[in-house]
Coordinates of C-alpha atoms and ligand atoms in Angstrom, one line a residue:
X1 CA 19.9 5.0 1.4
X2 CA 18.0 5.6 -1.7
X3 CA 14.7 3.6 -2.6
X4 CA 12.1 3.4 -5.3
X5 CA 8.9 5.3 -4.5
X6 CA 5.7 4.3 -6.8
X7 CA 2.0 4.9 -6.5
X8 CA 0.3 2.0 -5.1
X9 CA -3.6 1.8 -6.9
X10 CA -4.6 -0.1 -3.5
X11 CA -3.7 2.6 -1.1
X12 CA -3.5 5.3 -3.4
X13 CA -0.3 6.8 -2.0
X14 CA 3.2 6.6 -3.1
X15 CA 4.9 4.0 -1.1
X16 CA 8.7 2.9 -1.0
X17 CA 9.5 -0.6 -2.3
X18 CA 11.6 -2.4 0.4
X19 CA 14.4 -5.1 -0.3
X20 CA 13.7 -8.2 1.0
X21 CA 15.9 -11.1 2.3
X22 CA 14.9 -13.8 -0.1
X23 CA 13.7 -12.2 -3.3
X24 CA 11.4 -9.4 -4.3
X25 CA 8.5 -11.0 -6.5
X26 CA 7.1 -8.9 -9.2
X27 CA 4.3 -10.4 -11.4
X28 CA 3.3 -8.8 -14.6
X29 CA 0.1 -9.4 -16.7
X30 CA 2.0 -10.6 -20.3
X31 CA 0.3 -10.4 -23.7
X32 CA -2.5 -12.5 -25.4
X33 CA -0.6 -13.9 -28.1
X34 CA -2.8 -13.7 -31.2
X35 CA -1.0 -10.9 -32.9
X36 CA 1.7 -8.4 -33.1
X37 CA 1.9 -6.3 -29.4
X38 CA 1.1 -2.7 -30.4
X39 CA 3.0 0.0 -29.0
X40 CA 0.5 0.8 -26.5
X41 CA 1.0 -2.5 -25.1
X42 CA 4.9 -1.9 -25.0
X43 CA 4.4 1.4 -23.2
X44 CA 3.3 -0.8 -20.3
X45 CA 6.0 -3.4 -20.6
X46 CA 8.6 -0.4 -21.3
X47 CA 7.5 0.8 -17.8
X48 CA 7.7 -2.1 -16.4
X49 CA 11.1 -2.8 -17.6
X50 CA 12.1 0.8 -16.5
X51 CA 10.8 -0.5 -12.6
X52 CA 12.9 -3.6 -12.9
X53 CA 16.0 -1.8 -14.2
X54 CA 15.9 0.5 -11.1
X55 CA 15.6 -2.6 -8.8
X56 CA 18.5 -4.0 -10.3
X57 CA 20.6 -0.6 -10.0
X58 CA 19.6 -0.5 -6.3
X59 CA 20.8 -4.2 -5.8
X60 CA 17.3 -5.9 -5.2
X61 CA 17.2 -9.7 -5.9
X62 CA 14.3 -9.7 -8.3
X63 CA 12.3 -12.6 -9.4
X64 CA 9.9 -11.3 -12.4
X65 CA 7.5 -13.6 -13.8
X66 CA 5.7 -12.3 -17.2
X67 CA 2.9 -14.8 -18.3
X68 CA 1.6 -15.7 -21.8
X69 CA -2.0 -16.0 -22.0
X70 CA -2.0 -18.5 -24.8
X71 CA -5.5 -19.6 -24.7
X72 CA -8.7 -17.5 -24.9
X73 CA -11.4 -16.8 -27.2
X74 CA -9.0 -15.0 -29.4
X75 CA -6.0 -17.6 -29.7
X76 CA -8.7 -20.2 -30.5
X77 CA -10.4 -18.3 -33.2
X78 CA -6.7 -17.3 -34.6
X79 CA -5.6 -20.7 -34.6
X80 CA -8.8 -22.2 -36.1
X81 CA -8.5 -19.5 -38.9
X82 CA -5.1 -20.5 -39.6
X83 CA -5.7 -24.4 -39.6
X84 CA -3.0 -24.6 -36.9
X85 CA -2.6 -26.3 -33.6
X86 CA -3.1 -23.7 -30.8
X87 CA 0.4 -24.6 -29.6
X88 CA 1.8 -23.6 -33.0
X89 CA -0.2 -20.8 -33.7
X90 CA 0.7 -19.3 -30.3
X91 CA 4.4 -20.2 -30.6
X92 CA 4.6 -18.0 -34.0
X93 CA 3.2 -14.9 -32.1
X94 CA 5.3 -15.5 -29.0
X95 CA 8.4 -15.6 -31.1
X96 CA 7.3 -12.3 -32.6
X97 CA 6.6 -10.9 -29.0
X98 CA 10.2 -12.0 -27.7
X99 CA 11.8 -10.5 -31.0
X100 CA 10.2 -7.0 -30.4
X101 CA 11.1 -7.1 -26.6
X102 CA 14.6 -7.5 -27.5
X103 CA 14.3 -5.0 -30.2
X104 CA 13.4 -2.6 -27.4
X105 CA 15.9 -3.7 -25.4
X106 CA 13.5 -5.3 -22.5
X107 CA 15.4 -7.4 -19.9
X108 CA 13.9 -11.1 -20.1
X109 CA 11.8 -12.0 -17.4
X110 CA 13.0 -14.3 -15.0
X111 CA 10.2 -16.7 -15.8
X112 CA 7.8 -16.5 -18.7
X113 CA 5.0 -19.3 -18.4
X114 CA 2.4 -20.1 -20.6
X115 CA -1.2 -20.4 -19.2
X116 CA -1.6 -23.7 -20.9
X117 CA 1.7 -25.1 -19.2
X118 CA -0.1 -24.7 -15.8
X119 CA -3.4 -26.1 -16.3
X120 CA -3.0 -28.4 -13.5
X121 CA -2.2 -25.8 -10.8
X122 CA -5.2 -23.6 -12.2
X123 CA -7.3 -26.6 -11.6
X124 CA -6.2 -27.3 -8.3
X125 CA -6.9 -23.4 -7.4
X126 CA -10.3 -23.9 -8.7
X127 CA -11.0 -27.2 -6.7
X128 CA -10.0 -25.3 -3.4
X129 CA -12.2 -22.5 -4.1
X130 CA -15.2 -25.1 -4.6
X131 CA -14.0 -26.6 -1.4
X132 CA -14.1 -23.4 0.5
X133 CA -17.5 -22.3 -0.9
X134 CA -16.4 -19.5 -3.1
X135 CA -16.9 -21.1 -6.4
X136 CA -19.9 -23.2 -8.0
X137 CA -20.7 -25.6 -10.9
X138 CA -23.2 -24.8 -13.6
X139 CA -23.3 -27.2 -16.8
X140 CA -19.8 -27.8 -16.6
X141 CA -18.7 -24.6 -16.0
X142 CA -17.1 -23.2 -12.6
X143 CA -18.0 -19.7 -11.4
X144 CA -16.4 -17.4 -8.4
X145 CA -19.3 -16.5 -6.2
X146 CA -18.3 -12.7 -5.5
X147 CA -20.6 -12.5 -2.8
X148 CA -18.8 -14.8 -0.9
X149 CA -15.6 -12.5 -0.7
X150 CA -16.4 -9.5 1.2
X151 CA -13.2 -7.5 0.0
X152 CA -14.4 -7.5 -3.9
X153 CA -13.9 -4.4 -5.1
X154 CA -11.4 -3.0 -2.7
X155 CA -8.6 -2.2 -5.4
X156 CA -10.8 -0.4 -7.8
X157 CA -13.0 0.8 -5.3
X158 CA -16.2 -0.2 -7.1
X159 CA -19.4 -1.2 -5.4
X160 CA -20.7 -4.5 -5.8
X161 CA -24.2 -3.0 -6.3
X162 CA -23.2 -0.8 -9.1
X163 CA -21.0 -3.7 -10.6
X164 CA -24.3 -5.8 -10.8
X165 CA -25.9 -3.2 -12.6
X166 CA -23.0 -2.4 -15.0
X167 CA -22.7 -6.4 -15.6
X168 CA -26.4 -6.7 -16.1
X169 CA -26.4 -4.2 -18.8
X170 CA -23.5 -5.7 -20.7
X171 CA -24.9 -9.4 -20.1
X172 CA -28.1 -8.2 -22.0
X173 CA -25.6 -7.6 -24.9
X174 CA -23.6 -10.9 -24.5
X175 CA -25.0 -14.1 -26.5
X176 CA -22.9 -16.6 -24.4
X177 CA -25.6 -18.8 -23.4
X178 CA -23.6 -20.0 -20.3
X179 CA -23.4 -16.2 -19.1
X180 CA -26.8 -16.7 -17.9
X181 CA -25.9 -19.9 -15.6
X182 CA -24.3 -17.5 -12.8
X183 CA -26.1 -16.9 -9.7
X184 CA -25.1 -13.2 -9.9
X185 CA -24.2 -11.5 -13.0
X186 CA -21.2 -10.4 -11.6
X187 CA -19.9 -13.7 -10.7
X188 CA -17.0 -14.7 -13.5
X189 CA -15.9 -18.0 -14.9
X190 CA -12.9 -20.0 -13.4
X191 CA -13.6 -23.0 -15.8
X192 CA -15.3 -22.8 -19.1
X193 CA -17.2 -25.8 -20.3
X194 CA -16.5 -27.1 -23.7
X195 CA -18.3 -25.4 -26.8
X196 CA -18.0 -26.6 -30.5
X197 CA -16.1 -23.3 -31.3
X198 CA -13.2 -24.6 -28.9
X199 CA -12.6 -27.4 -31.8
X200 CA -9.4 -29.4 -30.5
X201 CA -8.7 -27.1 -27.5
X202 CA -9.9 -28.3 -24.3
X203 CA -8.4 -30.5 -21.1
X204 CA -10.0 -32.9 -18.9
X205 CA -11.4 -31.8 -15.4
X206 CA -13.6 -33.1 -12.7
X207 CA -16.1 -30.4 -14.2
X208 CA -16.2 -32.0 -17.6
X209 CA -13.7 -30.8 -20.5
X210 CA -13.2 -27.4 -21.1
X211 CA -10.6 -24.7 -20.4
X212 CA -9.7 -22.1 -18.0
X213 CA -11.0 -18.7 -17.5
X214 CA -8.8 -16.0 -18.0
X215 CA -8.3 -14.5 -14.4
X216 CA -7.2 -17.8 -12.8
X217 CA -4.0 -18.2 -14.7
X218 CA -2.5 -15.1 -13.1
X219 CA -3.5 -16.3 -9.6
X220 CA -2.1 -20.0 -10.3
X221 CA 1.2 -18.9 -11.9
X222 CA 1.9 -16.2 -9.3
X223 CA 1.3 -18.7 -6.4
X224 CA 3.7 -21.3 -8.2
X225 CA 6.5 -19.0 -8.9
X226 CA 6.3 -16.2 -6.5
X227 CA 4.4 -17.8 -3.4
X228 CA 1.1 -16.2 -1.7
X229 CA 2.0 -12.9 -1.6
X230 CA 3.8 -10.8 -4.5
X231 CA 5.8 -7.8 -3.8
X232 CA 4.7 -6.0 -7.1
X233 CA 2.0 -6.7 -9.4
X234 CA 1.6 -4.7 -12.5
X235 CA -0.3 -4.0 -15.8
X236 CA -2.1 -1.3 -17.9
X237 CA -4.8 0.5 -16.2
X238 CA -7.7 -1.5 -18.2
X239 CA -6.4 -4.4 -16.2
X240 CA -7.3 -2.9 -13.0
X241 CA -10.9 -3.7 -13.3
X242 CA -12.3 -6.7 -13.6
X243 CA -8.8 -8.7 -14.1
X244 CA -6.8 -7.8 -11.2
X245 CA -9.7 -7.4 -8.9
X246 CA -10.6 -10.9 -9.8
X247 CA -7.0 -12.4 -9.5
X248 CA -7.2 -10.7 -5.9
X249 CA -10.5 -12.6 -5.1
X250 CA -9.5 -15.7 -6.3
X251 CA -6.0 -15.9 -4.6
X252 CA -7.3 -14.2 -1.4
X253 CA -10.2 -16.6 -1.0
X254 CA -8.4 -19.6 -1.7
X255 CA -4.8 -19.1 0.6
X256 CA -6.0 -16.6 3.0
X257 CA -3.2 -14.1 2.6
X258 CA -2.8 -10.7 1.0
X259 CA -2.2 -11.4 -2.6
X260 CA -0.1 -8.4 -3.4
X261 CA 1.8 -5.7 -1.8
X262 CA 2.1 -3.1 -4.1
X263 CA -0.3 -2.5 -7.1
X264 CA 1.5 -0.6 -10.3
X265 CA -1.1 0.5 -13.1
X266 CA 0.1 2.2 -16.4
X267 CA -2.0 4.7 -18.3
X268 CA -3.0 4.3 -21.8
X269 CA -1.2 5.3 -25.0
X270 CA -2.9 7.3 -27.4
X271 CA -1.9 7.9 -31.2
X272 CA -1.7 11.4 -32.5
X273 CA -4.4 12.2 -29.8
X274 CA -7.1 9.3 -30.2
X275 CA -7.5 6.1 -28.7
X276 CA -5.5 3.5 -30.6
X277 CA -8.1 0.9 -31.9
X278 CA -8.3 -1.4 -34.9
X279 CA -11.3 0.4 -35.9
X280 CA -9.7 3.4 -36.3
X281 CA -6.8 2.1 -38.1
X282 CA -4.0 3.5 -35.9
X283 CA -2.6 0.6 -34.4
X284 CA 1.2 0.9 -34.5
X285 CA 3.4 -1.8 -34.2
X286 CA 7.3 -1.7 -34.3
X287 CA 7.6 -3.3 -37.7
X288 CA 5.2 -0.6 -39.0
X289 CA 7.5 2.3 -37.5
X290 CA 10.5 0.6 -38.7
X291 CA 9.2 0.5 -42.2
X292 CA 8.9 4.3 -41.7
X293 CA 12.5 4.6 -40.8
X294 CA 12.1 4.9 -36.9
X295 CA 14.5 2.5 -34.9
X296 CA 13.0 0.8 -31.9
X297 CA 15.3 2.6 -29.9
X298 CA 13.7 5.9 -30.6
X299 CA 10.2 4.0 -30.0
X300 CA 11.5 3.0 -26.3
X301 CA 12.4 6.4 -25.8
X302 CA 9.3 8.0 -26.6
X303 CA 7.3 5.3 -24.6
X304 CA 9.3 6.7 -21.6
X305 CA 8.6 10.4 -22.2
X306 CA 5.4 11.0 -20.5
X307 CA 4.8 9.8 -16.6
X308 CA 3.2 6.8 -16.3
X309 CA 0.1 7.7 -14.4
X310 CA -0.7 10.0 -17.3
X311 CA -1.8 9.1 -20.9
X312 CA 0.8 9.6 -23.3
X313 CA -0.1 11.0 -26.7
X314 CA 2.3 9.4 -29.0
X315 CA 3.2 11.8 -32.3
X316 CA 5.5 11.3 -34.9
X317 CA 6.9 14.7 -33.6
X318 CA 7.8 12.9 -30.5
X319 CA 9.3 10.2 -32.1
X320 CA 11.5 12.6 -34.2
X321 CA 12.4 14.4 -30.8
X322 CA 13.2 11.2 -29.2
X323 CA 15.6 10.2 -32.2
X324 CA 17.8 13.3 -31.7
X325 CA 17.7 13.0 -28.1
X326 CA 19.2 9.8 -28.3
X327 CA 21.7 11.0 -30.7
X328 CA 22.8 13.8 -28.0
X329 CA 23.1 11.3 -25.4
X330 CA 25.4 9.0 -27.9
X331 CA 27.5 11.8 -28.6
X332 CA 27.9 13.3 -25.3
X333 CA 28.8 9.7 -24.1
X334 CA 31.5 9.4 -26.6
X335 CA 32.8 12.5 -25.5
X336 CA 32.8 11.6 -21.9
X337 CA 34.6 8.0 -22.9
X338 CA 37.3 10.0 -24.7
X339 CA 38.0 12.2 -21.9
X340 CA 38.3 9.0 -19.6
X341 CA 40.1 7.5 -22.1
X342 CA 37.5 4.6 -21.6
X343 CA 36.9 2.1 -24.5
X344 CA 33.0 2.1 -25.5
X345 CA 33.0 -1.7 -25.3
X346 CA 34.3 -1.9 -21.7
X347 CA 31.6 1.0 -20.9
X348 CA 29.0 -1.0 -22.2
X349 CA 29.8 -4.0 -20.2
X350 CA 30.3 -1.9 -17.2
X351 CA 26.9 -0.5 -17.9
X352 CA 25.3 -3.9 -17.6
X353 CA 26.3 -4.7 -14.1
X354 CA 26.3 -1.1 -12.5
X355 CA 24.8 0.0 -9.4
X356 CA 24.1 3.2 -7.7
X357 CA 26.2 4.3 -5.3
X358 CA 25.4 5.5 -1.9
X359 CA 25.7 9.0 -3.0
X360 CA 25.4 10.5 -6.3
X361 CA 27.6 13.6 -7.1
X362 CA 27.0 14.5 -10.5
X363 CA 23.4 13.2 -11.2
X364 CA 21.7 13.3 -8.2
X365 CA 18.7 15.2 -9.3
X366 CA 18.2 12.7 -12.1
X367 CA 18.0 9.9 -9.8
X368 CA 15.7 11.5 -7.2
X369 CA 13.3 12.2 -10.0
X370 CA 13.4 8.6 -11.3
X371 CA 13.1 7.0 -7.7
X372 CA 10.2 9.5 -6.9
X373 CA 7.4 7.9 -8.6
X374 CA 9.4 7.2 -11.9
X375 CA 9.1 10.9 -12.7
X376 CA 11.2 10.1 -16.2
X377 CA 10.2 13.5 -17.7
X378 CA 11.5 15.5 -14.9
X379 CA 14.6 13.0 -14.8
X380 CA 15.2 13.6 -18.6
X381 CA 15.3 17.2 -17.9
X382 CA 18.1 17.0 -15.5
X383 CA 19.9 14.7 -17.5
X384 CA 19.7 17.2 -20.5
X385 CA 20.4 20.3 -18.3
X386 CA 23.5 18.4 -17.1
X387 CA 24.8 17.7 -20.5
X388 CA 24.1 21.2 -21.5
X389 CA 26.4 22.3 -18.7
X390 CA 29.3 20.0 -19.9
X391 CA 31.0 19.8 -16.7
X392 CA 34.8 19.1 -17.4
X393 CA 35.2 16.0 -14.5
X394 CA 38.5 15.9 -13.2
X395 CA 40.3 12.6 -13.6
X396 CA 40.0 11.8 -9.8
X397 CA 36.2 11.9 -9.9
X398 CA 36.3 10.2 -13.2
X399 CA 35.1 6.8 -12.0
X400 CA 32.6 8.1 -10.0
X401 CA 30.8 10.2 -13.0
X402 CA 31.1 7.1 -15.1
X403 CA 29.3 5.0 -12.6
X404 CA 26.8 7.4 -12.4
X405 CA 26.4 7.9 -16.2
X406 CA 26.4 4.3 -16.6
X407 CA 23.6 3.9 -14.2
X408 CA 21.5 6.7 -15.6
X409 CA 21.8 5.1 -19.3
X410 CA 21.0 1.7 -17.9
X411 CA 17.9 2.8 -15.9
X412 CA 16.7 4.3 -19.3
X413 CA 17.6 1.1 -21.2
X414 CA 19.8 3.1 -23.9
X415 CA 21.6 1.4 -26.4
X416 CA 25.1 2.7 -27.4
X417 CA 26.1 2.3 -30.7
X418 CA 29.3 1.4 -31.7
X419 CA 29.2 2.8 -35.3
X420 CA 29.6 6.7 -36.0
X421 CA 26.9 8.6 -34.3
X422 CA 25.6 10.0 -37.7
X423 CA 24.6 6.4 -38.4
X424 CA 22.2 6.8 -35.4
X425 CA 19.5 8.8 -37.2
X426 CA 18.2 6.9 -40.2
X427 CA 17.8 9.0 -42.7
X428 CA 15.0 7.9 -45.6
X429 CA 16.3 7.1 -48.8
X430 CA 14.2 9.8 -50.7
X431 CA 15.8 12.7 -48.3
X432 CA 19.6 11.1 -49.2
X433 CA 18.4 11.2 -53.0
X434 CA 17.2 14.5 -52.8
X435 CA 20.1 15.7 -50.7
X436 CA 22.3 14.1 -53.4
X437 CA 20.5 15.9 -56.3
X438 CA 20.8 19.4 -54.4
X439 CA 24.6 18.6 -54.0
X440 CA 25.2 18.0 -57.8
X441 CA 23.3 20.8 -58.6
X442 CA 25.2 23.0 -56.2
X443 CA 28.4 21.7 -57.8
X444 CA 27.3 22.7 -61.1
X445 CA 26.4 26.2 -59.6
X446 CA 23.0 25.9 -60.2
X447 CA 22.0 27.6 -57.2
X448 CA 18.6 27.9 -57.6
X449 CA 17.8 24.3 -58.1
X450 CA 19.8 23.7 -55.1
X451 CA 18.1 26.1 -52.8
X452 CA 14.7 24.8 -54.1
X453 CA 15.7 21.5 -53.0
X454 CA 16.9 22.7 -49.7
X455 CA 13.5 24.4 -49.2
X456 CA 11.8 21.2 -49.8
X457 CA 14.1 19.3 -47.5
X458 CA 13.8 21.6 -44.6
X459 CA 9.9 21.3 -44.9
X460 CA 10.3 17.7 -44.4
X461 CA 12.2 18.1 -41.4
X462 CA 16.1 17.7 -42.6
X463 CA 18.8 20.3 -42.6
X464 CA 21.6 20.3 -44.8
X465 CA 25.2 21.5 -43.3
X466 CA 27.7 21.9 -46.3
X467 CA 31.4 21.9 -45.9
X468 CA 33.9 22.6 -48.6
X469 CA 33.9 18.7 -49.7
X470 CA 30.9 17.1 -48.5
X471 CA 27.4 17.7 -46.7
X472 CA 25.8 16.1 -43.8
X473 CA 22.0 15.8 -43.4
X474 CA 20.7 16.2 -39.8
X475 CA 17.1 16.6 -38.6
X476 CA 15.8 20.0 -38.1
X477 CA 15.6 19.8 -34.4
X478 CA 19.0 19.0 -33.7
Ligands
LIG1 P1 -3.3 -7.5 -23.9 O1 -2.3 -8.5 -24.8 O2 -4.3 -7.1 -24.5 O3 -3.5 -8.5 -22.6 O4 -2.4 -6.7 -23.1 C1 -1.0 -6.6 -22.9 C2 -0.7 -5.5 -22.0 O5 -1.0 -4.2 -22.5 C3 -1.9 -5.5 -20.5 O6 -0.9 -4.8 -19.4 C4 -2.8 -4.1 -21.0 O7 -3.2 -3.3 -20.0 C5 -1.8 -3.2 -22.0 N1 -2.5 -2.1 -22.7 C6 -3.2 -2.5 -23.7 N2 -3.5 -1.4 -24.5 C7 -2.8 -0.5 -24.2 C8 -2.4 1.0 -24.4 N3 -3.2 1.4 -25.3 N4 -1.5 1.8 -23.6 C9 -0.9 1.2 -22.7 N5 -1.1 -0.2 -22.4 C10 -1.9 -1.1 -23.1
LIG2 ZN1 -3.1 -11.2 -14.9

């Protein structure tokens, strides 16, 4: 019986995910909706999507909750700058996020609750923490008392003392007056008292009007939808501390049960070797890449190219290589379907409901690598060496092979195209124009000009293949 093994940040070991009788609950910290998500955020979501796809292949009954953080300093500031209500402002960015998720072929979560839709539950949780002595009220704000929770720091393995000093240093830089109301600098806000900057954004509460702190929403929503213990909780590595540590403290202090069985953290994405940040001007979004003629399919493939526990360096070379890898997979699939005399449409429908066979005959090493802590780079290596061998599957074994092939493509979230494969590569317009110019020159027996243009095209990564009647433009790497 095959199972997915993943590294658990809590135990620092790879552990198997086990099927459950009722449902397997996954909670992922979703986006803060104040702008377009960048491809770094999407690395995290693409890896989570791969886990979901594998669990579907293994026939787990997954309940997958991914929240939307639609109230915090940034969303409030954005709405006020745009003279919009918080609801309208965040709805706009939620729509953009959902559109991008679709473009990346991310499976939709079972539930995608907004923080502002569960204020009551968050307040009830804060009340429970107050009653149990884990929280205290100061000037209309409520804070979690981390000294009251002896396991604080167990996930990130940070010592409380070092936290106090770390926080003291950063508190010195903070000009937020209410930060000084805390008993201990490392205590964190569960409820934030209303400030003038909050404008129209506030909720009434037993502690006065205000809004929730960031961490409380995840504890409240995971409890509401998935119960006291979540089977798998995921997010980018930056969330490990303090966000996830605080979620643990809130949930375990309130409900007295382990909050999470398995913690999954995804390492960061860098761009051309640098940290992605607004100030460096290297934040990339799907729209920006689309403008440069890189389809979201290629971006998805590139985001999966490295192991999720190592930071991934996103480069245009990687994108280019991803594009050509996808083309090879598409071409190979069409060839396979022709041999099997199966239609592309029926295969695509099959892909969406396929499960992994008990025993794999054709791609065992692909699935073994994938199930072994999501070793996608190794799995892709196995996939390409398999395609390279071009095994001639006999008709008796064809159903088994098609099942494995469908499962493989499904796990990677590959979208098969109906059009001719050459359509898969988006050739930039200037490249097409130059190729056309070269063809005309060649027809006019103006070989010097034709060769010069070929040379320029090759330097920008495009090869021209001539036939008698026409020509084809293909990327150099293929
Ligand atoms: P945010 O919208 O800032 O709350 O982030 C949404 C998700 O993206 C979180 O799980 C973050 O940890 C993750 N994330 C942020 N930056 C990166 C990055 N450069 N690479 C990978 N994941 C990231
Ligand atoms: Zn969270």
